[in-house]
Short mmCIF file of C-alpha atoms in Angstrom, two decimals:
data_model
loop_
_atom_site.label_atom_id
_atom_site.label_comp_id
_atom_site.label_asym_id
_atom_site.label_seq_id
_atom_site.Cartn_x
_atom_site.Cartn_y
_atom_site.Cartn_z
CA MET A 1 89.09 89.09 52.88
CA HIS A 2 86.86 88.49 55.56
CA VAL A 3 85.90 90.98 58.20
CA LEU A 4 85.09 89.36 61.64
CA ILE A 5 83.49 92.08 64.24
CA ASP A 6 83.25 90.85 68.24
CA ILE A 7 81.09 92.43 69.42
CA GLY A 8 81.72 92.34 73.73
CA ASN A 9 80.29 93.97 76.93
CA SER A 10 83.94 96.41 77.35
CA THR A 11 85.22 96.49 73.35
CA VAL A 12 83.66 95.75 69.92
CA VAL A 13 86.87 94.51 67.90
CA ILE A 14 87.08 93.72 64.23
CA ALA A 15 89.46 91.85 62.63
CA LEU A 16 90.52 91.26 58.77
CA ALA A 17 91.92 87.62 57.44
CA TYR A 18 92.18 86.69 54.42
CA ASN A 19 90.47 82.92 52.88
CA ASN A 20 93.22 81.59 53.92
CA GLY A 21 92.44 82.27 57.73
CA ASP A 22 95.74 84.42 58.41
CA ILE A 23 94.92 87.43 60.57
CA THR A 24 96.37 90.14 59.50
CA ALA A 25 95.21 93.34 61.40
CA THR A 26 93.07 93.66 64.56
CA TRP A 27 91.42 97.01 66.05
CA ARG A 28 89.26 97.91 68.30
CA PHE A 29 87.11 100.84 70.47
CA LYS A 30 84.45 100.98 73.44
CA THR A 31 80.89 99.42 72.85
CA LYS A 32 78.62 102.20 73.57
CA LYS A 33 75.12 100.84 73.91
CA GLU A 34 73.58 104.73 73.72
CA GLU A 35 75.08 105.33 69.77
CA THR A 36 73.73 105.29 66.78
CA ALA A 37 74.63 103.52 63.53
CA SER A 38 76.92 106.87 62.70
CA PHE A 39 79.10 105.98 65.43
CA PHE A 40 79.92 102.74 64.83
CA ARG A 41 80.74 103.46 59.90
CA TYR A 42 83.24 106.37 61.53
CA GLU A 43 85.24 103.43 64.01
CA LEU A 44 84.73 100.95 60.93
CA ARG A 45 85.78 103.63 58.14
CA GLN A 46 89.41 104.67 60.31
CA GLY A 47 89.66 101.33 60.44
CA PHE A 48 90.00 100.16 57.06
CA ARG A 49 91.74 103.15 56.82
CA LYS A 50 94.41 103.13 58.83
CA TYR A 51 94.91 99.25 57.47
CA GLY A 52 94.27 100.24 53.56
CA VAL A 53 91.11 97.86 53.64
CA GLU A 54 89.64 98.04 49.45
CA ILE A 55 85.55 97.86 50.00
CA ALA A 56 85.70 96.01 46.69
CA ASP A 57 87.96 92.77 48.53
CA ILE A 58 85.75 92.03 50.95
CA GLU A 59 83.56 89.17 49.97
CA LYS A 60 82.02 88.33 54.49
CA ILE A 61 81.33 90.09 57.16
CA THR A 62 80.62 87.98 60.11
CA VAL A 63 79.94 89.44 64.35
CA SER A 64 79.61 87.51 67.38
CA SER A 65 77.52 89.62 69.67
CA VAL A 66 76.89 89.81 72.74
CA VAL A 67 75.23 93.36 73.14
CA PRO A 68 71.78 93.19 71.30
CA GLU A 69 70.91 96.65 72.22
CA VAL A 70 74.22 97.26 68.73
CA ASN A 71 73.30 94.47 66.72
CA ASP A 72 70.66 96.81 64.67
CA ASP A 73 72.84 99.89 64.55
CA LEU A 74 76.89 97.68 63.90
CA ALA A 75 74.66 96.15 61.11
CA GLN A 76 73.31 99.47 59.30
CA ALA A 77 76.70 100.70 59.60
CA VAL A 78 78.78 97.85 58.26
CA VAL A 79 75.52 98.08 55.10
CA ASP A 80 76.29 101.67 54.16
CA LEU A 81 79.80 101.20 54.54
CA THR A 82 80.34 98.05 52.32
CA GLY A 83 76.51 96.75 50.93
CA ILE A 84 77.11 93.62 52.33
CA THR A 85 74.79 92.90 54.96
CA PRO A 86 76.56 91.03 57.98
CA HIS A 87 75.88 87.44 58.99
CA PHE A 88 75.23 88.03 63.09
CA PHE A 89 76.91 84.22 64.05
CA SER A 90 74.06 81.68 65.93
CA ILE A 91 74.31 78.15 67.25
CA ALA A 92 72.43 76.66 63.92
CA ASP A 93 76.23 77.25 62.75
CA ALA A 94 77.84 75.41 65.03
CA GLU A 95 76.63 72.30 63.95
CA GLY A 96 78.83 70.06 62.48
CA ILE A 97 81.62 71.24 64.56
CA VAL A 98 80.62 71.07 68.25
CA SER A 99 77.44 69.55 69.69
CA ILE A 100 75.72 71.88 72.68
CA ASP A 101 75.19 69.68 75.52
CA VAL A 102 73.96 72.78 77.86
CA GLU A 103 70.48 73.03 79.37
CA SER A 104 69.63 76.20 77.99
CA PRO A 105 71.64 76.74 74.57
CA SER A 106 69.75 79.82 73.69
CA GLN A 107 71.31 81.25 76.46
CA LEU A 108 75.20 80.48 75.54
CA GLY A 109 77.22 83.30 74.59
CA LYS A 110 78.36 83.70 71.41
CA ASP A 111 81.75 84.14 71.97
CA ARG A 112 82.01 81.31 74.40
CA LEU A 113 80.81 79.31 70.95
CA ALA A 114 82.65 81.08 68.94
CA ASP A 115 85.84 80.21 71.71
CA ALA A 116 85.14 77.03 71.58
CA ILE A 117 84.63 76.17 67.88
CA GLY A 118 87.71 78.04 67.50
CA ALA A 119 89.94 75.23 70.22
CA ALA A 120 88.57 72.43 68.45
CA LYS A 121 89.59 73.08 64.92
CA CYS A 122 92.23 74.76 65.62
CA TYR A 123 93.65 72.53 68.84
CA GLY A 124 91.43 69.37 69.24
CA VAL A 125 89.34 67.97 72.00
CA PRO A 126 88.93 67.39 74.33
CA ALA A 127 89.45 71.61 75.44
CA ILE A 128 89.35 73.72 78.12
CA VAL A 129 89.12 77.51 76.74
CA ILE A 130 89.65 80.44 79.35
CA ASP A 131 88.78 83.65 77.80
CA PHE A 132 90.09 86.95 79.83
CA GLY A 133 87.42 89.39 78.90
CA THR A 134 84.80 91.40 80.78
CA ALA A 135 83.87 88.42 83.06
CA THR A 136 86.82 85.54 82.63
CA THR A 137 84.50 82.40 81.49
CA LEU A 138 85.89 78.87 81.64
CA GLY A 139 84.54 76.74 78.37
CA VAL A 140 84.74 72.36 78.57
CA ILE A 141 84.85 70.72 75.35
CA ASP A 142 84.45 66.41 75.81
CA GLU A 143 86.61 64.24 73.67
CA ASN A 144 83.27 64.31 71.49
CA ALA A 145 83.50 67.44 70.59
CA HIS A 146 80.80 67.94 73.20
CA PHE A 147 80.31 72.01 74.28
CA LEU A 148 79.38 70.56 78.02
CA GLY A 149 79.31 74.16 79.76
CA GLY A 150 81.59 76.01 82.14
CA LEU A 151 82.11 78.80 84.38
CA ILE A 152 81.79 82.80 85.17
CA ILE A 153 83.81 85.30 87.28
CA PRO A 154 83.53 87.81 87.30
CA GLY A 155 86.85 89.62 84.62
CA VAL A 156 90.10 90.47 86.26
CA LYS A 157 89.33 94.09 85.28
CA THR A 158 85.50 93.78 86.50
CA SER A 159 86.84 92.67 89.59
CA LEU A 160 89.54 95.18 90.54
CA SER A 161 86.96 98.00 89.82
CA ALA A 162 84.54 97.01 92.29
CA LEU A 163 87.08 96.50 94.69
CA SER A 164 88.35 100.04 94.04
CA THR A 165 84.62 101.32 93.91
CA ARG A 166 84.01 99.99 96.84
CA ALA A 167 86.43 100.70 99.18
CA SER A 168 87.88 104.51 99.46
CA GLN A 169 91.36 103.52 100.33
CA LEU A 170 91.57 102.07 97.20
CA SER A 171 91.67 103.33 94.34
CA SER A 172 92.17 102.26 90.46
CA ILE A 173 96.16 100.73 89.64
CA THR A 174 98.08 99.04 86.67
CA ILE A 175 97.74 95.58 86.95
CA GLU A 176 100.94 93.87 86.76
CA LYS A 177 103.58 92.25 88.16
CA PRO A 178 104.61 93.61 91.61
CA ALA A 179 108.33 93.94 93.34
CA HIS A 180 107.56 91.10 95.70
CA PHE A 181 104.99 88.86 96.47
CA ILE A 182 104.21 89.82 99.82
CA GLY A 183 102.81 93.76 99.07
CA ARG A 184 105.14 96.20 101.49
CA ASN A 185 102.09 98.66 100.18
CA THR A 186 98.94 99.43 99.47
CA LEU A 187 99.91 99.00 95.77
CA GLU A 188 102.01 96.18 95.72
CA CYS A 189 99.29 94.28 97.85
CA MET A 190 96.33 94.95 95.40
CA GLN A 191 98.74 94.23 92.52
CA SER A 192 100.02 91.00 94.30
CA GLY A 193 96.16 90.03 94.93
CA ILE A 194 94.81 90.48 91.57
CA LEU A 195 97.49 88.61 89.60
CA TYR A 196 98.30 85.69 91.58
CA GLY A 197 95.01 85.43 93.08
CA THR A 198 93.53 85.41 89.39
CA ALA A 199 96.27 82.64 88.73
CA THR A 200 96.02 80.64 91.16
CA MET A 201 92.09 80.63 91.14
CA ILE A 202 92.61 79.31 87.05
CA ASP A 203 94.95 76.69 87.70
CA GLY A 204 92.74 75.44 90.82
CA LEU A 205 89.64 75.72 88.61
CA ILE A 206 91.63 74.01 86.08
CA ASP A 207 92.87 70.73 89.05
CA LYS A 208 89.02 70.29 89.06
CA LEU A 209 88.07 69.70 85.33
CA LEU A 210 90.80 67.97 84.22
CA PRO A 211 89.21 64.18 85.90
CA THR A 212 86.14 65.32 84.52
CA LEU A 213 88.19 64.72 80.60
CA SER A 214 89.66 62.03 79.39
CA ALA A 215 93.71 62.70 78.79
CA ASP A 216 96.25 64.98 76.58
CA VAL A 217 93.68 67.54 77.44
CA HIS A 218 94.32 71.28 74.94
CA ILE A 219 94.17 74.13 77.67
CA ILE A 220 93.93 77.44 75.45
CA ALA A 221 93.54 80.97 77.17
CA THR A 222 92.20 84.19 74.86
CA GLY A 223 90.92 87.92 75.84
CA GLY A 224 92.49 91.16 76.97
CA MET A 225 94.02 89.68 80.22
CA ALA A 226 95.94 86.49 79.65
CA LYS A 227 99.13 87.65 78.46
CA THR A 228 99.51 89.12 82.53
CA ILE A 229 98.23 85.96 84.13
CA VAL A 230 98.50 82.95 82.15
CA PRO A 231 102.43 83.37 82.99
CA HIS A 232 101.81 83.43 87.09
CA CYS A 233 99.94 79.58 85.94
CA THR A 234 101.59 76.80 86.90
CA HIS A 235 99.55 75.05 84.14
CA GLN A 236 100.74 74.28 80.32
CA ILE A 237 98.56 76.61 79.21
CA ILE A 238 98.45 78.29 74.89
CA ILE A 239 97.93 81.51 74.93
CA ASP A 240 95.12 82.69 71.36
CA PRO A 241 94.54 86.22 70.88
CA TYR A 242 92.66 85.19 67.83
CA LEU A 243 90.79 82.30 68.95
CA LEU A 244 87.57 83.55 68.50
CA PHE A 245 87.91 84.57 65.87
CA LYS A 246 89.40 81.52 64.11
CA GLY A 247 85.93 80.18 65.95
CA LEU A 248 84.39 82.40 63.01
CA LEU A 249 86.11 81.81 60.03
#
């Protein structure tokens, strides 16, 4: 078994995968920068127990992290529980799969790189990858498997939280399809704005990106809000919730 760990700004997601590439289970918990190794030991142990993971079956543990503040504590927790030193996914791991053609490769988020690898290996190139996380990111891979860069936008929930915080009469809402496209009340107006506004933005950005790539572009979306936003886009977009983990594999 291969344990894959994605440390994001909002959540840590754990995936269990077998050597044939099948991902059998995932679980998540909040990313807490102030916590110690004991917190991560507890969360890992709970997941292993829930899914019946035998420590002896774990052969490898790979971590993608965009929160370096928790890396040491997470690594210590992994070693304490399994005796295995985790491998932290790096730019060097991408060599031979995708070429990184950006100005500052060291600043490229490991999650974006793993997404790009997952897209290239599982769907082919050229590709546009959309990750709906704390930030909504678009990554572009050309027909030669060169990662060209992309766009970073405030995430769906991040934007909504900022709106609710800064506007005293606009409370936090559940992001779902409203009864009316033209909102008939404040709740519907916010739901329609965040849902259809994001979908339209994504379609517009894809329209601008497509002419820069060759024909037959694969468009793949992943991340927590993908299933909510993508059905309202006009472009044909594949939803793959495990794309990052496939890239790590």
